[in-house]
Coordinates of C-alpha atoms in Angstrom, one line a residue:
X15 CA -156.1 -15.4 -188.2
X16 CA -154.6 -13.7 -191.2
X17 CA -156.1 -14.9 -194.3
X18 CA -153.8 -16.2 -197.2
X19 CA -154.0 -14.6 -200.4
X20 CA -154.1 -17.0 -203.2
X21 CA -152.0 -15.6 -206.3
X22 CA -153.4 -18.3 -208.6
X23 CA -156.7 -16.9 -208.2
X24 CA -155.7 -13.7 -209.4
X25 CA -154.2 -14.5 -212.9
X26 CA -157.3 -15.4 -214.8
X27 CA -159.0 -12.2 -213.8
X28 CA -156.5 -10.3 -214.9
X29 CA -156.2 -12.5 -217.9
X30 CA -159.7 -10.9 -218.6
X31 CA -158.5 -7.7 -218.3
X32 CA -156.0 -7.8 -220.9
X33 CA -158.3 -9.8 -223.5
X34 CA -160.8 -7.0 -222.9
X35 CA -158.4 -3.9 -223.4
X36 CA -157.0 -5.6 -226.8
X37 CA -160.6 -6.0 -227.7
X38 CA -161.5 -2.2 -226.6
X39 CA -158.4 -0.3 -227.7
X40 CA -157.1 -2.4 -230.7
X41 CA -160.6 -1.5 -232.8
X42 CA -159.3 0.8 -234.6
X43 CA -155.4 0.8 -236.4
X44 CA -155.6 4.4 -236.7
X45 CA -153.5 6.1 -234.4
X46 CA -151.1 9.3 -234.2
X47 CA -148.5 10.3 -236.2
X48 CA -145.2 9.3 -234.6
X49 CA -143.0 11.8 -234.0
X50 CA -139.4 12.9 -233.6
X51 CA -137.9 11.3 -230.9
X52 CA -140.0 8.2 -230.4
X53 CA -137.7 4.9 -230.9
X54 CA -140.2 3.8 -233.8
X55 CA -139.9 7.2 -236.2
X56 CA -138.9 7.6 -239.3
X57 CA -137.5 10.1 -241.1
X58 CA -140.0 11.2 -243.9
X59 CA -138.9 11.2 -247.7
X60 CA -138.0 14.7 -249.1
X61 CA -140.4 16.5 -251.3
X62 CA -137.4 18.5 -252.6
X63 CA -136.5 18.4 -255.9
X64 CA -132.8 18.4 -256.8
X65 CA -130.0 15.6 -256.0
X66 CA -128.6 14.6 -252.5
X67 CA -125.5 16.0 -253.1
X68 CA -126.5 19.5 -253.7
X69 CA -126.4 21.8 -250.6
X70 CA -129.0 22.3 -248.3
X71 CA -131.5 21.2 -245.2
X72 CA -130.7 18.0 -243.9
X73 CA -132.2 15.7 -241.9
X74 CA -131.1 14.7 -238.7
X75 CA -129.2 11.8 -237.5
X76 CA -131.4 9.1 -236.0
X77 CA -132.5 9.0 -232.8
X78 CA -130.6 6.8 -230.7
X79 CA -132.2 4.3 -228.5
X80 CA -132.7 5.7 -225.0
X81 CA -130.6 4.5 -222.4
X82 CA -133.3 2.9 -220.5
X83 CA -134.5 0.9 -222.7
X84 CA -131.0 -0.6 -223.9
X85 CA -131.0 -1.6 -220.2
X86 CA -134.4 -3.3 -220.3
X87 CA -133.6 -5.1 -223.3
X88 CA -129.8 -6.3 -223.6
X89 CA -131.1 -9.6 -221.1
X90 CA -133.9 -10.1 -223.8
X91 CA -130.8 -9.7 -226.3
X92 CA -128.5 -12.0 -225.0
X93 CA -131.0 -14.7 -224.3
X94 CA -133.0 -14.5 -227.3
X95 CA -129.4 -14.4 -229.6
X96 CA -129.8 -17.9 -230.5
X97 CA -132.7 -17.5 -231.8
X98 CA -132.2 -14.5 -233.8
X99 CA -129.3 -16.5 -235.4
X100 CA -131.8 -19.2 -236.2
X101 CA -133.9 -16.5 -237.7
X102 CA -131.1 -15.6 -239.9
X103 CA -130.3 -19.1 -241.2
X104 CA -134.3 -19.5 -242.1
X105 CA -134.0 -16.4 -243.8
X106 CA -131.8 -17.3 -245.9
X107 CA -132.2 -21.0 -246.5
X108 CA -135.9 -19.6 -247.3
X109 CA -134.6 -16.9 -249.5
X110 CA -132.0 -19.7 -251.5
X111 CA -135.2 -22.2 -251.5
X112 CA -137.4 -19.0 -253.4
X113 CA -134.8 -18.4 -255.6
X114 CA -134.4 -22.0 -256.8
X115 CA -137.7 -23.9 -256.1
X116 CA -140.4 -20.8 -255.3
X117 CA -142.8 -22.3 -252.8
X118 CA -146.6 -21.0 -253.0
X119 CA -149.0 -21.0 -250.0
X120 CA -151.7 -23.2 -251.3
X121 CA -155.1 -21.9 -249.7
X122 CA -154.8 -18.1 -250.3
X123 CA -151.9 -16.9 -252.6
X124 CA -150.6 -12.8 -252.9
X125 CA -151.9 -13.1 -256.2
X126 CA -153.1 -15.2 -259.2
X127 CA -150.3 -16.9 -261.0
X128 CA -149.5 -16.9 -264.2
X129 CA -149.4 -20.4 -266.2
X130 CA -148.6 -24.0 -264.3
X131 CA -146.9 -23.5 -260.7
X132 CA -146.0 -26.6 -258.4
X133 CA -144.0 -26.9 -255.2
X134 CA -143.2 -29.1 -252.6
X135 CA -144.9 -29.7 -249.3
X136 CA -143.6 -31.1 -246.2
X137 CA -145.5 -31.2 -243.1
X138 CA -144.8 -32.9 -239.8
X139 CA -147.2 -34.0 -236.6
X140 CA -147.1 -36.2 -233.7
X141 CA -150.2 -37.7 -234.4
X142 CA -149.6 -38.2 -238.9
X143 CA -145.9 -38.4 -238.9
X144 CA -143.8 -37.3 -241.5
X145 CA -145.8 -35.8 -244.7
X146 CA -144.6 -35.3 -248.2
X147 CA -146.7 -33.6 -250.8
X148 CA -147.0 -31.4 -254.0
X149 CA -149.3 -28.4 -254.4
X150 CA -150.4 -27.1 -258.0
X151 CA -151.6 -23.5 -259.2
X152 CA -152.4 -23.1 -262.8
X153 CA -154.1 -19.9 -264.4
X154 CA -157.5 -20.9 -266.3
X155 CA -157.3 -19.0 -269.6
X156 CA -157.6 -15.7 -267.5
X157 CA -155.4 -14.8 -264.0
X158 CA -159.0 -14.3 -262.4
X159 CA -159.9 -18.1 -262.8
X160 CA -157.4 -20.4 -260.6
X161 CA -157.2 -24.2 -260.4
X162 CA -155.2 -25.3 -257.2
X163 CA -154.5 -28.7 -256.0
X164 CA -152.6 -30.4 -253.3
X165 CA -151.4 -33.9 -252.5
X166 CA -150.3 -35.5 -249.7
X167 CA -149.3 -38.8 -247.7
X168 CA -147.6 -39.5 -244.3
X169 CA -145.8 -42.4 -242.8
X170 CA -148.7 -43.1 -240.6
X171 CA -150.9 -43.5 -244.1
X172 CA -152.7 -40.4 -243.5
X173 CA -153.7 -39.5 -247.4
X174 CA -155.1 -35.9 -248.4
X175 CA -156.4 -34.5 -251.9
X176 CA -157.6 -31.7 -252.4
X177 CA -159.0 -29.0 -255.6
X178 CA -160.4 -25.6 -256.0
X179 CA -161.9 -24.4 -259.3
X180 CA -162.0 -20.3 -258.5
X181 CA -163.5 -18.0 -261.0
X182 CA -162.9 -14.4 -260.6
X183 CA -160.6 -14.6 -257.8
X184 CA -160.0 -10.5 -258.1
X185 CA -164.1 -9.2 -258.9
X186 CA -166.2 -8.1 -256.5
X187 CA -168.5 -11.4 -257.1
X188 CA -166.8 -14.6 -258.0
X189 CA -167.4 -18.5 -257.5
X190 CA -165.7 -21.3 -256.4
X191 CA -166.0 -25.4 -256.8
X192 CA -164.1 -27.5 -254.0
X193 CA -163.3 -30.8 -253.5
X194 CA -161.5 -32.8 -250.8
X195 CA -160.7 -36.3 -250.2
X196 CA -159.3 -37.7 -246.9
X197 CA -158.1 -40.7 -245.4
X198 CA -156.7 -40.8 -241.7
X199 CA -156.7 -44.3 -240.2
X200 CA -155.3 -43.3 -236.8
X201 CA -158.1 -40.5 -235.8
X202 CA -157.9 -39.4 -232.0
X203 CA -160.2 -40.2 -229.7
X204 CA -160.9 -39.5 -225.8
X205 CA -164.7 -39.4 -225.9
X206 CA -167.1 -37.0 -224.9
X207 CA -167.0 -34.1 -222.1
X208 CA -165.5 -31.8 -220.6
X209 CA -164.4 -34.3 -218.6
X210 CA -163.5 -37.1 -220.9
X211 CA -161.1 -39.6 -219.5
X212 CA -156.7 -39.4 -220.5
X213 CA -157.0 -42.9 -222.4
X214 CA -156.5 -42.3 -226.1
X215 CA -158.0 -44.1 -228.7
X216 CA -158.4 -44.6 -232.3
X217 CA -159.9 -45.0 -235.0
X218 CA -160.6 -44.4 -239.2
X219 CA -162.0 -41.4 -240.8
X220 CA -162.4 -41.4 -244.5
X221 CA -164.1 -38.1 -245.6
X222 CA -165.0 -36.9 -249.4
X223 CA -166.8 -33.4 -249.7
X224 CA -167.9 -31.0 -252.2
X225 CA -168.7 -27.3 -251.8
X226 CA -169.8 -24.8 -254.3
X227 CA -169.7 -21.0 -253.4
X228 CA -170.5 -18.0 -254.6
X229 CA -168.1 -15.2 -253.2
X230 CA -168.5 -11.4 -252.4
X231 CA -165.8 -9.1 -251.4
X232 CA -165.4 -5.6 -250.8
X233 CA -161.7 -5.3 -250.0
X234 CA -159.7 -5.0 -247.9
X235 CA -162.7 -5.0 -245.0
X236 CA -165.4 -6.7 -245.8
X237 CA -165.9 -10.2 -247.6
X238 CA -168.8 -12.9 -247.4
X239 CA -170.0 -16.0 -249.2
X240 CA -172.5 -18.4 -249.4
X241 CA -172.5 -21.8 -250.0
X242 CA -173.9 -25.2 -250.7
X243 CA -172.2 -28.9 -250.4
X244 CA -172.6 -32.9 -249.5
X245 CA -169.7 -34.8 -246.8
X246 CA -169.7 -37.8 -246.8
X247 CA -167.6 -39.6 -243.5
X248 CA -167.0 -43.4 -243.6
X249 CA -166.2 -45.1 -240.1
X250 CA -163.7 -48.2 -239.4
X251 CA -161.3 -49.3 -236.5
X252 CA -158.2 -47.3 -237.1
X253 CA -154.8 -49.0 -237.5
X254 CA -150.8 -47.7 -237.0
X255 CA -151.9 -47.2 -233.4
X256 CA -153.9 -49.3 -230.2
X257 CA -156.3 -49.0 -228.1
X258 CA -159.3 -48.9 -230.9
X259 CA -162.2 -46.8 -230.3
X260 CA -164.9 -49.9 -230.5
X261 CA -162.9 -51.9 -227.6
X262 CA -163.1 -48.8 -225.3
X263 CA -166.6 -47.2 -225.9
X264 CA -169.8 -48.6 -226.6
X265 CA -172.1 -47.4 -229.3
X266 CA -174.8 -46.5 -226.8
X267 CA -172.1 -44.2 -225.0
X268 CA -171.1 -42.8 -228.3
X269 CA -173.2 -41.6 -231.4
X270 CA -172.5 -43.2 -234.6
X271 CA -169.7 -44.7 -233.4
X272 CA -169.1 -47.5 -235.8
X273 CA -171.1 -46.4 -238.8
X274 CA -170.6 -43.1 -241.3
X275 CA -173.2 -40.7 -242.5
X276 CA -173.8 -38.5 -245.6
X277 CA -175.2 -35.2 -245.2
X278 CA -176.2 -31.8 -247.4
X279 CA -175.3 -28.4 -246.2
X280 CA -176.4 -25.1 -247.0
X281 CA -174.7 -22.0 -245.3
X282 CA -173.4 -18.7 -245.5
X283 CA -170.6 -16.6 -244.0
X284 CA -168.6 -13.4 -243.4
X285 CA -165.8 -11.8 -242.0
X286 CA -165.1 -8.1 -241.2
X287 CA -161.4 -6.7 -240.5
X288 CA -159.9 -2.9 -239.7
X289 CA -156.3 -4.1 -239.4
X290 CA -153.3 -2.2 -239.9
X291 CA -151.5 -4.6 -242.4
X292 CA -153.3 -8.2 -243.6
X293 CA -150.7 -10.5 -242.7
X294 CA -148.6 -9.7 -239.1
X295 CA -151.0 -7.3 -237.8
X296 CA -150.1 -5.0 -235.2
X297 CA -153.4 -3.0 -234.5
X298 CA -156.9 -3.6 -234.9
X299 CA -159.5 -6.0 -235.1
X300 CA -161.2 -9.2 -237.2
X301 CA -164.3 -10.8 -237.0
X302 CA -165.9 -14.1 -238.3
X303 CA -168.8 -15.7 -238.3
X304 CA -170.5 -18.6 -240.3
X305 CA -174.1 -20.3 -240.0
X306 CA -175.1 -23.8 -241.6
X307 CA -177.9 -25.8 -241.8
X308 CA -177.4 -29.9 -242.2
X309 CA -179.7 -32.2 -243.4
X310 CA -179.4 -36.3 -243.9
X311 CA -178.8 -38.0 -247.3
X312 CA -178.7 -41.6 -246.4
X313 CA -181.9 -42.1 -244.7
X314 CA -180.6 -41.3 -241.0
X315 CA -183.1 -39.0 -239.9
X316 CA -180.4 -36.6 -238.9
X317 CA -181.1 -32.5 -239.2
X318 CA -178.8 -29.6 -237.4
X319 CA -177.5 -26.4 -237.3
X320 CA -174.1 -25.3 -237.1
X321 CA -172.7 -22.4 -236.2
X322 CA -169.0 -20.2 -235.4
X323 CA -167.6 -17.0 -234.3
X324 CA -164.2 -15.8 -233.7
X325 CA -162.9 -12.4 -232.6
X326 CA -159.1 -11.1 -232.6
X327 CA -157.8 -8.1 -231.9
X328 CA -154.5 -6.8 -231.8
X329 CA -153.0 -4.2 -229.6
X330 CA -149.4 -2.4 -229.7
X331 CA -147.4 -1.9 -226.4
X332 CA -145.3 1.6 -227.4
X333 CA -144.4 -0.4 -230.8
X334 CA -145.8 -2.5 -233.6
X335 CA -142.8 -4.8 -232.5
X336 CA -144.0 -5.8 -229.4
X337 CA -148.1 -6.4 -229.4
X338 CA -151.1 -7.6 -227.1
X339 CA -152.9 -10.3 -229.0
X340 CA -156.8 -11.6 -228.1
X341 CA -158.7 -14.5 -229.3
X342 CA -162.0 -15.4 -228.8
X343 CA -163.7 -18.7 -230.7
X344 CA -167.6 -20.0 -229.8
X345 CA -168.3 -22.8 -232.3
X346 CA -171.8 -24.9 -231.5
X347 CA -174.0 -27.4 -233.3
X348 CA -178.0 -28.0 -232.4
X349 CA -179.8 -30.5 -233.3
X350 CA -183.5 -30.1 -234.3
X351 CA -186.6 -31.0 -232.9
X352 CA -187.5 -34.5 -233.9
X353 CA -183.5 -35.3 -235.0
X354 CA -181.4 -37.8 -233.7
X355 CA -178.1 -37.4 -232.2
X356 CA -175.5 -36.0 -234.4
X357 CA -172.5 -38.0 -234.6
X358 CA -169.7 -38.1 -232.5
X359 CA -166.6 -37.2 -235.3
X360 CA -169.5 -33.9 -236.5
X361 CA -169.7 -31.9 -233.4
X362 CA -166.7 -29.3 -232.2
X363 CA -163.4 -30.8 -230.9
X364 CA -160.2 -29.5 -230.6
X365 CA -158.2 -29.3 -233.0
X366 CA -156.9 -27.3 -235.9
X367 CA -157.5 -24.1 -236.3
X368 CA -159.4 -24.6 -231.8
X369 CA -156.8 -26.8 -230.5
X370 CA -156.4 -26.6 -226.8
X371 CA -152.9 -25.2 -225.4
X372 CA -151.3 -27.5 -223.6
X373 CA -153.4 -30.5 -224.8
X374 CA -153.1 -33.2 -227.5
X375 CA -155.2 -32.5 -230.7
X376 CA -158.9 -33.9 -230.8
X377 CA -158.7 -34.1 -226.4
X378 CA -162.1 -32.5 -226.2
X379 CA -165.2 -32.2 -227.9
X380 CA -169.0 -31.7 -227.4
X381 CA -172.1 -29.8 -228.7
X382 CA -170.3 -26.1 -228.0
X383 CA -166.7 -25.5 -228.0
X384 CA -165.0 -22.1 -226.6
X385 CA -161.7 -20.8 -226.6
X386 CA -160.5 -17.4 -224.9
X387 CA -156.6 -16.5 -225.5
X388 CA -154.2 -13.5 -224.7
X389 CA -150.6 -13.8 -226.1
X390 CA -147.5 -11.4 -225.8
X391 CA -145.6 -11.3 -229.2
X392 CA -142.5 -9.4 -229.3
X393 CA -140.3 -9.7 -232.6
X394 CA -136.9 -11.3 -232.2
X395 CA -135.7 -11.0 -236.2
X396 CA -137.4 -9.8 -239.2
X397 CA -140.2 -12.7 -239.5
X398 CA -139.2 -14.4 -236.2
X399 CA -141.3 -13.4 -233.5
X400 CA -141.2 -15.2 -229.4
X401 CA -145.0 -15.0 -227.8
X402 CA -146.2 -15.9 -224.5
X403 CA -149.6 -17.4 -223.8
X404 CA -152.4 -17.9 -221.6
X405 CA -155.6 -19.5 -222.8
X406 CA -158.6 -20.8 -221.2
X407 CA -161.0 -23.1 -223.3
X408 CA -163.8 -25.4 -222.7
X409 CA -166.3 -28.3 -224.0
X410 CA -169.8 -28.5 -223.1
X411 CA -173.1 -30.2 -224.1
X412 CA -175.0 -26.8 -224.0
X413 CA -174.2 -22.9 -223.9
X414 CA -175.6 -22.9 -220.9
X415 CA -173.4 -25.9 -219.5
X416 CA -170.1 -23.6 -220.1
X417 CA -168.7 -22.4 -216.5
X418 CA -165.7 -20.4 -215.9
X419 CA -164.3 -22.8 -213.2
X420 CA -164.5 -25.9 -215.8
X421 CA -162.8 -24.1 -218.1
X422 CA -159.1 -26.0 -219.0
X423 CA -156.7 -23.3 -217.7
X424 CA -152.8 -23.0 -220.3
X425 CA -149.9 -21.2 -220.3
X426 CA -146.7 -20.9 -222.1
X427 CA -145.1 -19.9 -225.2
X428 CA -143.3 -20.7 -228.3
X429 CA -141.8 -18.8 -231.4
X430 CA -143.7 -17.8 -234.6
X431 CA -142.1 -17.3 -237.9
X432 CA -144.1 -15.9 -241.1
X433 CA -142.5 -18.6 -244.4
X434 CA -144.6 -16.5 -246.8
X435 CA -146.6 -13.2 -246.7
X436 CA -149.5 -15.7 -245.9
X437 CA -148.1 -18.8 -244.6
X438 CA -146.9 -19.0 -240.5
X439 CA -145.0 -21.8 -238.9
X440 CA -145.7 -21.8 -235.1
X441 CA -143.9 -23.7 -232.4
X442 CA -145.5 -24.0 -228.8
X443 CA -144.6 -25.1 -225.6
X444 CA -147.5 -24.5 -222.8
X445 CA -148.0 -26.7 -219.8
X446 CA -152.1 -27.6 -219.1
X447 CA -153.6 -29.5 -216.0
X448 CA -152.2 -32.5 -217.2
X449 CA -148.6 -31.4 -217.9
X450 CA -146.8 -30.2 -221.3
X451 CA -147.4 -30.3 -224.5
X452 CA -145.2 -29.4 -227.1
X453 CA -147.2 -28.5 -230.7
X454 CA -145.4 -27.7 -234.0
X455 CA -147.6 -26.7 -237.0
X456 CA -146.5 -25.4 -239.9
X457 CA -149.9 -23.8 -241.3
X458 CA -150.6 -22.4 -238.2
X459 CA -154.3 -20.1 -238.5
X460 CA -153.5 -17.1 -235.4

């Protein structure tokens, strides 16, 4: 009897494949010199002296796209029109809104402003609402010591505040004080699992922390920092949503779920990047990684360690317009001997910067958290790229729990656009087991 293949069974396998070769061939963003004839070259600037006028050598006309390739593309073209004309009204609505009311990317500006700087700062979400804040910048005597500050408040009575005291922001060795307040009374909750169940719950996280770092850099490839800090997360029922977590789950099923904690942390960090530009990178890789150890300050017998890495790499196909991207993210807590269990709203989940494709934030979350991703960007118009996804990603209650066919298998796609030089807005559609799921996020990390 002839056997039936199945094509499903194929994908993430090759899916593999292509998250390995980025991962292989995009280490390094070295690569040869283009030449004369290739769709991407330019033609160099003249070492000559003397004006353009006076006679002599010229340069070439350029090359003209080959025929083949006008073919493969003009369908891309046509469809992906709208878009491009989309891309030229946010140009230029962003280029009118620069002139008149310059907007600054809060977390990690070109450069240090001079004097007092504040902007706007809308955001939007399924699960906060509508957002409207202010962010400040203001240069400390010196444009190496920075004060910034941002504000915000939704119309679902999310409230955010948050302050950064940075002193020597350009040296190879400078510190840092942050603070953060945070109020969310309609946190997302499905419980715990791979396997937690589709009913989602609620309820309120009210979170103050302070960190203090000291911060090394040698730039542009290596940077590290160490740090020291005290979060402390209060716990209520949630309101401007229903079911609540307490009238689902028990507090037997679910650590600390109706009482808050206050912990220290000590912990250290670095990162490591060979990248052919900082901001849309076409070729190479970056690396991460962070360790922290946690340790009670109310009395709950409560001791940990923490820990994350993520990998990306980046991979041209012919040019730096159209490129292979990987992602790879292992975040885990442990708690140690003689702890008790570490609350629910402290281990991995995801969201943020390790949401799951294809799934609403906070869906999953356990003791280790792992993410693999493979996209296809090709640019549609100047900042406005269109990318194509698949993803696999997983929850588990050990490292050794994580299995391959547990894994939550995503795909689709969505369109990218870079605001400023360090700020991306990022629109995705992918469909999950469970159906679609539609994500906008307008401080988007990858």
């Amino acid at each position: 009897m002839p056997t039936r293949t199945n094509h499903r069974s194929l994908v993430m396998p090759a899916f593999v494949v292509i998250l390995a070769a980025i991962f292989t061939f995009g280490a390094s963003p070295s690569r040869a010199e283009d030449r004369f004839g290739d769709s991407t070259w330019v033609a160099p600037i003249p070492e000559a002296s003397g004006a353009p006028e006076d006679p002599g050598p010229r340069v070439a006309e350029p090359d003209h796209e080959r025929t083949w390739e006008t073919v493969l593309r003009t369908p891309f073209r046509v469809a992906f029109f709208p878009f491009r004309a989309l891309g030229w009204g946010l140009e230029g609505a962003a280029d009118l809104a620069e002139k008149h009311l310059p907007v600054d990317e809060l977390n990690a500006p070109p450069g240090p402003p001079h004097g007092f700087h504040a902007a706007p700062q809308p955001s939007l979400s399924s699960n906060e609402g509508l957002g409207f804040g202010v962010s400040m910048k203001a240069a400390l005597g010196v444009p190496q010591n920075l004060f910034r500050s941002d504000l915000k408040w939704t119309t679902k009575d999310t409230r955010r505040a948050r302050a950064t005291f940075l002193l020597g922001a350009d040296r190879p060795v400078g510190y840092s004080l942050f603070g953060l307040y945070r109020h969310r009374p309609n946190r997302r909750f499905y419980g715990i699992g791979n396997d937690a169940g589709t009913t989602r719950t609620i309820f309120l996280e009210r979170e103050d922390e302070f960190v203090g770092s000291v911060l090394v850099a040698h730039k542009p490839k290596l940077n590290a920092r160490g740090y020291v800090g005290l979060s402390d997360i209060d716990i209520g029922p949630g309101y401007n949503d229903s079911p609540r977590s307490i009238e689902v789950f028990s507090p037997a099923e679910v650590p600390y779920l109706t009482r808050g904690s206050r912990v220290w942390f000590v912990g250290a960090g670095a990162g490591w990047a060979s990248l052919n530009e900082p901001y849309d990178p076409a070729r190479g890789v970056q690396i991460f990684g962070e360790a922290r150890h946690v340790m009670d300050a109310d009395g709950n017998d409560l001791t940990y360690e923490a820990y994350r890495v993520e990998g990306r790499g980046y991979l041209p196909v012919f040019a730096d317009r159209r490129i292979l991207v990987g992602r790879a993210v292992l975040d885990g807590v442990n708690p140690a001997s003689g702890s008790g269990p570490i609350p629910f709203y402290r281990i991995p989940f995801s969201n943020g910067d390790d949401r799951f494709s294809g799934y609403s934030g906070d869906r999953f979350r356990d003791k280790r958290l792992v993410i693999l991703q493979a996209e296809y960007r090709w640019l549609i118009w100047s900042k406005l790229w269109a990318f194509a996804l698949a993803q696999r990603a997983s929850v588990a209650p050990s490292t050794g729990a994580l299995r391959w066919a547990s894994m939550h298998e995503a795909y689709g796609g969505g369109f990218r656009y870079r605001i400023t030089d360090t700020q991306t807005a990022r629109l995705e559609l992918a469909k999950g087991n469970q159906g679609f799921d539609i994500d906008l996020n307008l401080e988007a990390p990858f």
